[in-house]
PDB file of C-alpha atoms and ligand atoms in Angstrom:
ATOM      1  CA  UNK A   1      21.797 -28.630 -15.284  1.00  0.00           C
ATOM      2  CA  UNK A   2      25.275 -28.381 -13.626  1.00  0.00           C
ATOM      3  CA  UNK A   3      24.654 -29.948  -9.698  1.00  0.00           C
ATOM      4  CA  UNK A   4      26.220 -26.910  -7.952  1.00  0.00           C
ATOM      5  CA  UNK A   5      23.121 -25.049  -9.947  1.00  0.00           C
ATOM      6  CA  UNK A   6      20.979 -26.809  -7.695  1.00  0.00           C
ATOM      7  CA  UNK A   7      22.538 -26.798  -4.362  1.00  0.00           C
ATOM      8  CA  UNK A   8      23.626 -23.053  -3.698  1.00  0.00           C
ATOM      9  CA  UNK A   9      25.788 -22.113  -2.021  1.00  0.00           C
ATOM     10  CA  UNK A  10      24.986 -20.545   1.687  1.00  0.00           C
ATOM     11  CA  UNK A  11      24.917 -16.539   1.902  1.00  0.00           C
ATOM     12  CA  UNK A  12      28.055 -15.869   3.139  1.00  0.00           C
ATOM     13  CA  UNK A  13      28.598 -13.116   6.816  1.00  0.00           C
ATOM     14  CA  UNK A  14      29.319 -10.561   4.345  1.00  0.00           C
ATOM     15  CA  UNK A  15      26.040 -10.947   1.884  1.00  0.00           C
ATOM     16  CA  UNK A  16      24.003 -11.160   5.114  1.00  0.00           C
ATOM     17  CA  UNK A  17      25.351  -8.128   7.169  1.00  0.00           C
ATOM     18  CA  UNK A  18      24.864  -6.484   3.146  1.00  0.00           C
ATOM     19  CA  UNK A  19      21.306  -7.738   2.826  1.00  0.00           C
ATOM     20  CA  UNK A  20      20.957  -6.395   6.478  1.00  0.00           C
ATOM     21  CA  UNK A  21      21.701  -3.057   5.711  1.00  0.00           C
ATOM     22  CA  UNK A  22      20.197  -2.450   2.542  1.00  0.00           C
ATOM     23  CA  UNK A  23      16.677  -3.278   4.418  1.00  0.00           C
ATOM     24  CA  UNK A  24      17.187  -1.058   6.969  1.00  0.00           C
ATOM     25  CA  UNK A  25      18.551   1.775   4.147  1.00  0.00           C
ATOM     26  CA  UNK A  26      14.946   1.302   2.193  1.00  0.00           C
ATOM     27  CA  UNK A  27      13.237   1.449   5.328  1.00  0.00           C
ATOM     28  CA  UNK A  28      15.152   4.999   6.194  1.00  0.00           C
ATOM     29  CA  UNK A  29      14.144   5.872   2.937  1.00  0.00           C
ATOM     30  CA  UNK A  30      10.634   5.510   2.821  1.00  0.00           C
ATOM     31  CA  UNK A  31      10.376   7.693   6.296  1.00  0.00           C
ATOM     32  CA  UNK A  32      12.554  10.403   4.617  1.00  0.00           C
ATOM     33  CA  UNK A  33      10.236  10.243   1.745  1.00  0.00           C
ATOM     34  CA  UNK A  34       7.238  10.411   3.634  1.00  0.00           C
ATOM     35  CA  UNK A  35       8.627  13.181   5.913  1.00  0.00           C
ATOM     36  CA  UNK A  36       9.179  15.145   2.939  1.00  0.00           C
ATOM     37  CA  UNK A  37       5.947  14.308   1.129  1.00  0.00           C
ATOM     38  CA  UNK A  38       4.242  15.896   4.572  1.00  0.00           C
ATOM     39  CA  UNK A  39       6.159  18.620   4.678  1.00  0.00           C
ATOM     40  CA  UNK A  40       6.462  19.815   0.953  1.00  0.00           C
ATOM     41  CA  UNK A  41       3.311  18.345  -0.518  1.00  0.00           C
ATOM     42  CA  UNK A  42       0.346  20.512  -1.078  1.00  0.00           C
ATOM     43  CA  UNK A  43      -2.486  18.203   0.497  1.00  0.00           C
ATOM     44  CA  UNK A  44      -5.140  19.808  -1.833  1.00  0.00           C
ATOM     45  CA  UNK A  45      -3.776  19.276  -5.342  1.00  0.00           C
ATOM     46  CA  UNK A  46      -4.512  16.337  -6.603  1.00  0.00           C
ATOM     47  CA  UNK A  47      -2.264  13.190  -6.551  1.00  0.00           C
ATOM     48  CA  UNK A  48      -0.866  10.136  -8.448  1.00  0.00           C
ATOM     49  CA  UNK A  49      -4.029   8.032  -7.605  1.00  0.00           C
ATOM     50  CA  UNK A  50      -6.654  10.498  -9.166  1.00  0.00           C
ATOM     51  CA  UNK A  51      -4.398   9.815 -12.529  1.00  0.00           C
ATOM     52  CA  UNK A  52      -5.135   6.440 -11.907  1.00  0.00           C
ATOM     53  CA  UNK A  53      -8.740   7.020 -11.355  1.00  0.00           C
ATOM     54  CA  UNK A  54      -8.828   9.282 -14.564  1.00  0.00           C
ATOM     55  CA  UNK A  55      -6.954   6.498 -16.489  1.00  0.00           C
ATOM     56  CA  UNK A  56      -4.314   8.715 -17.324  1.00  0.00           C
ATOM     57  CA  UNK A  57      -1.714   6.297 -15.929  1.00  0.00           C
ATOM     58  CA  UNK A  58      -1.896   2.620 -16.221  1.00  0.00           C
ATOM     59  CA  UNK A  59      -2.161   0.892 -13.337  1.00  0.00           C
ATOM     60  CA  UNK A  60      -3.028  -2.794 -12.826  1.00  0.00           C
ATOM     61  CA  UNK A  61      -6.725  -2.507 -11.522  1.00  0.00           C
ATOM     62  CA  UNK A  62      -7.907  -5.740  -9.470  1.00  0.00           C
ATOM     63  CA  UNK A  63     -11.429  -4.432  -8.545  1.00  0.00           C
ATOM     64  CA  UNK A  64     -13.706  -1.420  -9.106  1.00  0.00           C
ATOM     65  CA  UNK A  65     -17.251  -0.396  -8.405  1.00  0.00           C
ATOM     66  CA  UNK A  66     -18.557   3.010  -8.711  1.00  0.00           C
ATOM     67  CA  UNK A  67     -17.097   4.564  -5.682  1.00  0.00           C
ATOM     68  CA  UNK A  68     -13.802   3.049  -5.145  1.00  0.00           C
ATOM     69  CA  UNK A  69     -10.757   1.372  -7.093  1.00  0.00           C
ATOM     70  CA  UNK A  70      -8.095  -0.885  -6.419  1.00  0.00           C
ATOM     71  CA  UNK A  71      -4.956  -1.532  -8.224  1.00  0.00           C
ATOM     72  CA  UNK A  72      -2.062  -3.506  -7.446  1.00  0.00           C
ATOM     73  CA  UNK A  73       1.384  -1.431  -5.472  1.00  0.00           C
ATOM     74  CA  UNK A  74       4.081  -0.677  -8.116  1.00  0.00           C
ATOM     75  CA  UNK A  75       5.954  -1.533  -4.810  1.00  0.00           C
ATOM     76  CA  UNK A  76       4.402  -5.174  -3.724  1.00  0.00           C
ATOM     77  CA  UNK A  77       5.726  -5.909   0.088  1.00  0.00           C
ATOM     78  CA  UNK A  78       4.366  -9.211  -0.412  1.00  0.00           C
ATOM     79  CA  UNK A  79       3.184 -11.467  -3.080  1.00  0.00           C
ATOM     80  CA  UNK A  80      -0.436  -9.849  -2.914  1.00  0.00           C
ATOM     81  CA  UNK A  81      -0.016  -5.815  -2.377  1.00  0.00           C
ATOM     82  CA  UNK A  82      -3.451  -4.149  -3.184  1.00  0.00           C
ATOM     83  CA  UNK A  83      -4.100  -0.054  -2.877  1.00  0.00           C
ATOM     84  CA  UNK A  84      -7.462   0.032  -2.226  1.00  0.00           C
ATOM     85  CA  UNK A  85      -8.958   3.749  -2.859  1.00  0.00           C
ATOM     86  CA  UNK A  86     -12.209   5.765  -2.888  1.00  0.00           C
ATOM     87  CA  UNK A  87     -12.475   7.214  -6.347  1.00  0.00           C
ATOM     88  CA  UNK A  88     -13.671  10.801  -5.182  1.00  0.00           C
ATOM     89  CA  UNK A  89     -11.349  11.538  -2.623  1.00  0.00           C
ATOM     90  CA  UNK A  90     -13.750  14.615  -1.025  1.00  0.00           C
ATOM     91  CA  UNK A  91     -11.181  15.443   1.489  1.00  0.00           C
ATOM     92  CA  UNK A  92      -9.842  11.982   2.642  1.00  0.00           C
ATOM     93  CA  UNK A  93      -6.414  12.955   2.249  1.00  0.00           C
ATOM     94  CA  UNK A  94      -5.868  10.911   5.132  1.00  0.00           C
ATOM     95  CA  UNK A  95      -8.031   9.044   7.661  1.00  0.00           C
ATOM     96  CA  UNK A  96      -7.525  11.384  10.182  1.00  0.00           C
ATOM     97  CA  UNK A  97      -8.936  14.133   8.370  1.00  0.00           C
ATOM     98  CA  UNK A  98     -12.118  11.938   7.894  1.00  0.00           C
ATOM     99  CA  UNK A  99     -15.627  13.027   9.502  1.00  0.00           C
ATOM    100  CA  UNK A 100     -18.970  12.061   9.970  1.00  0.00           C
ATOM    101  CA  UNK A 101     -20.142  12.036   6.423  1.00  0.00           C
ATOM    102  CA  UNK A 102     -17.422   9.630   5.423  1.00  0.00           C
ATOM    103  CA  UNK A 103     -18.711   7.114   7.693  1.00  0.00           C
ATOM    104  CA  UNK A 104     -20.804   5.702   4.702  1.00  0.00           C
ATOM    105  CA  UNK A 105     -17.335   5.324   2.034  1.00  0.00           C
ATOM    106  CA  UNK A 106     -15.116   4.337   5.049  1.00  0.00           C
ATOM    107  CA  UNK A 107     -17.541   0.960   5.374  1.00  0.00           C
ATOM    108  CA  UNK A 108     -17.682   0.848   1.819  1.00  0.00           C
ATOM    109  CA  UNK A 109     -13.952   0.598   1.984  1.00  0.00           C
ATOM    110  CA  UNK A 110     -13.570  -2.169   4.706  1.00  0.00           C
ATOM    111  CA  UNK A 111     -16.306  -4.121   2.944  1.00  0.00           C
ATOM    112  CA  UNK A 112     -14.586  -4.235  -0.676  1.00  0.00           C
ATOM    113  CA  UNK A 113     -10.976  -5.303   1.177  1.00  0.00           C
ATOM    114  CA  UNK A 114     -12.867  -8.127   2.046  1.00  0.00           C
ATOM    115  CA  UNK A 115     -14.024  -8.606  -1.246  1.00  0.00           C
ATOM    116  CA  UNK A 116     -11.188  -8.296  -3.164  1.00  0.00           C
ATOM    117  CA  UNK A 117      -9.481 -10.484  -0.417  1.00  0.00           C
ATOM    118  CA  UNK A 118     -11.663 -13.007  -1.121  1.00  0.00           C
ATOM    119  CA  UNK A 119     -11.136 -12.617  -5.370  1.00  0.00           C
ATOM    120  CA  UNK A 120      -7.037 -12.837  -4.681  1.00  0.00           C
ATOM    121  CA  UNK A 121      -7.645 -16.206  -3.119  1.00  0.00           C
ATOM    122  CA  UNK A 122      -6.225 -15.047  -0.017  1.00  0.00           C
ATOM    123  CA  UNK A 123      -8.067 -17.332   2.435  1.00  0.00           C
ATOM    124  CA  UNK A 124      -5.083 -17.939   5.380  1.00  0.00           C
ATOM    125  CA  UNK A 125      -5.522 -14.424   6.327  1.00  0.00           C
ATOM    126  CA  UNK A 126      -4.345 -10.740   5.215  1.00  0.00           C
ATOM    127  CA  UNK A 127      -3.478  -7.438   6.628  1.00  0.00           C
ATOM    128  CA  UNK A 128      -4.628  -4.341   6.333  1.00  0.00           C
ATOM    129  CA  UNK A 129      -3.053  -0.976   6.683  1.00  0.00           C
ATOM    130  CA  UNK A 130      -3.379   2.248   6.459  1.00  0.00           C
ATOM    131  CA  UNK A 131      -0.747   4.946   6.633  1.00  0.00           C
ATOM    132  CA  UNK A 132      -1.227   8.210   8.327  1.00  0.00           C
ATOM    133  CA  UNK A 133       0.597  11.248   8.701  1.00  0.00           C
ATOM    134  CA  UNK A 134       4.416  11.658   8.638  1.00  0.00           C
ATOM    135  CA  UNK A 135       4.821   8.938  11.756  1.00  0.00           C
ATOM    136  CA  UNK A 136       2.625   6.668   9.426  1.00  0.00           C
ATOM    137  CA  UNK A 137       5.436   7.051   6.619  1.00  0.00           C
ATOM    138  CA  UNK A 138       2.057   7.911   4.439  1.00  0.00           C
ATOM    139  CA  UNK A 139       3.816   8.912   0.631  1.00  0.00           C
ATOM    140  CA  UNK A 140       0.682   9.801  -1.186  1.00  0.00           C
ATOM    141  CA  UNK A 141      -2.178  11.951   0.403  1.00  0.00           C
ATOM    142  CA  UNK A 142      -5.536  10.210  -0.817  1.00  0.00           C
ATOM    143  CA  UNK A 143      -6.533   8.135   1.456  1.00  0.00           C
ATOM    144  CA  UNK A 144      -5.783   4.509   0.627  1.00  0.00           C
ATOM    145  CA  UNK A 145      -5.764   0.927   2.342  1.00  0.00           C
ATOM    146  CA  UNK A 146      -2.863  -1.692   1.580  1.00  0.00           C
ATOM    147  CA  UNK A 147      -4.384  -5.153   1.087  1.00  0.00           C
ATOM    148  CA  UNK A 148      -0.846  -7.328   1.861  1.00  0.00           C
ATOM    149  CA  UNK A 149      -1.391 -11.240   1.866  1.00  0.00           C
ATOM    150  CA  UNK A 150       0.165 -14.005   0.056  1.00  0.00           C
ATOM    151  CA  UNK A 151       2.977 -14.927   2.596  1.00  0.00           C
ATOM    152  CA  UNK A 152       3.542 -14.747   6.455  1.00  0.00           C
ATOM    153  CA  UNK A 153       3.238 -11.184   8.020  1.00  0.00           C
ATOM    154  CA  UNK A 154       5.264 -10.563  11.033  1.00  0.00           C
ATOM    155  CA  UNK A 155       4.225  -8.792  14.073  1.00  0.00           C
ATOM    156  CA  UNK A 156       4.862  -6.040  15.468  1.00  0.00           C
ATOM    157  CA  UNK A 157       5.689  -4.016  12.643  1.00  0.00           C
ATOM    158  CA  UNK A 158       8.164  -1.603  12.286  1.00  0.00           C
TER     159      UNK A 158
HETATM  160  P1  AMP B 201       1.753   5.162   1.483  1.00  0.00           P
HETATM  161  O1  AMP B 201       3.239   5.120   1.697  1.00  0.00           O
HETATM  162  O2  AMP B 201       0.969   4.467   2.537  1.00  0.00           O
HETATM  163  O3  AMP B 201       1.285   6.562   1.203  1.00  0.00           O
HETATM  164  O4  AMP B 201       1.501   4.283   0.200  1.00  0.00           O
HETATM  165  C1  AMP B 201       1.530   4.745  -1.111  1.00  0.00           C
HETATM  166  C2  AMP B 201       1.682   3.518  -1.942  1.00  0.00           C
HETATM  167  O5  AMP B 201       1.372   3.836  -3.284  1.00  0.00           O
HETATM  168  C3  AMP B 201       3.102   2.931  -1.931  1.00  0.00           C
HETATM  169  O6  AMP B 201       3.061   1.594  -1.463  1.00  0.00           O
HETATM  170  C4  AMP B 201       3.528   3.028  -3.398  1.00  0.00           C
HETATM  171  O7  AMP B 201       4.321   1.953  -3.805  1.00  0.00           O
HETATM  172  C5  AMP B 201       2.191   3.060  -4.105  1.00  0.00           C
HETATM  173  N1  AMP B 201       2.213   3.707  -5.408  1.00  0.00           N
HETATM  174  C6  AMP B 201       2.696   4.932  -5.701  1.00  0.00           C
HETATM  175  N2  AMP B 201       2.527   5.211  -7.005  1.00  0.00           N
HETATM  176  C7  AMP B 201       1.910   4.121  -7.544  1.00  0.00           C
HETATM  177  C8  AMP B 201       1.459   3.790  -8.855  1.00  0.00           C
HETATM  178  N3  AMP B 201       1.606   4.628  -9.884  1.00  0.00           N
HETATM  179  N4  AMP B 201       0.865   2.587  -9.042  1.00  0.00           N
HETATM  180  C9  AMP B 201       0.702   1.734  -8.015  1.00  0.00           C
HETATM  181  N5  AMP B 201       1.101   1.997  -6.752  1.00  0.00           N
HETATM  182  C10 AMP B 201       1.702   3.171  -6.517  1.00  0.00           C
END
């Protein structure tokens, strides 16, 4: 292996000002795509993640009972990035829209993010989130949680 191989070189100003902006150009992004999934998206139809449910599209599935399913982000934002789901969404396009009598699948939920935290080896901690609304930059309307471990999260987020 040549030895400048192994020692690279330092980024130079104009990789990291390029770096810099391509971050903050996804990040743009994914609130114009979310602003336009809330606006255009017709929260009753059904979404990518019931194709997943149904099997229709692959999806690489980490954990599933008989109410919910999760899968790992065709997007990772860290070396662990679960979508956690419940199978039937009855409603839960969001979490906001929740109501009493999801009090019983929203526990079932928070319970299996522990559990599949646990199966992912992810014992220095974790986050999750869960997107809401247009402010929330939520893309898909069934309610999911992101399970994101694997590395040091930062705080506060963006
Ligand atoms: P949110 O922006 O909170 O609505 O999150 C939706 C998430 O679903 C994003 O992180 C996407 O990367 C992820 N996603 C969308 N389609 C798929 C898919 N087919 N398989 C796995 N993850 C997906």
């Amino acid at each position: 292996m040549a030895l400048a191989s192994m020692f690279p070189r330092p980024a130079t100003a104009l990789e990291v000002v390029s770096r810099f902006f391509s971050v903050v150009k996804a990040k743009a992004d994914e609130e114009t795509a979310a602003k336009a999934a809330a606006r255009t998206t017709d929260k009753s139809s059904p979404t990518i993640f019931d194709k997943i449910v149904k099997k229709e599209i692959p999806a690489t599935i980490v954990y599933e009972d008989e109410k919910v399913l999760a899968f790992r982000d065709i997007n990772p934002q860290a070396p662990v990035h679960v979508v956690l789901i419940p199978k039937d969404r009855d409603g839960l396009t969001q979490l906001s829209k929740s109501d009493p009598r999801h009090k019983d699948i929203l526990g079932h939920l928070l319970y299996s993010v522990k559990v599949i935290a646990d199966q992912e080896g992810l014992t220095d901690g974790y986050r999750v989130v869960i997107n809401d609304g247009p402010n929330g930059c939520q893309s898909v309307y069934h309610l999911h949680l992101h399970i994101l471990g694997g590395r040091q999260l930062k705080w506060p987020p963006g």
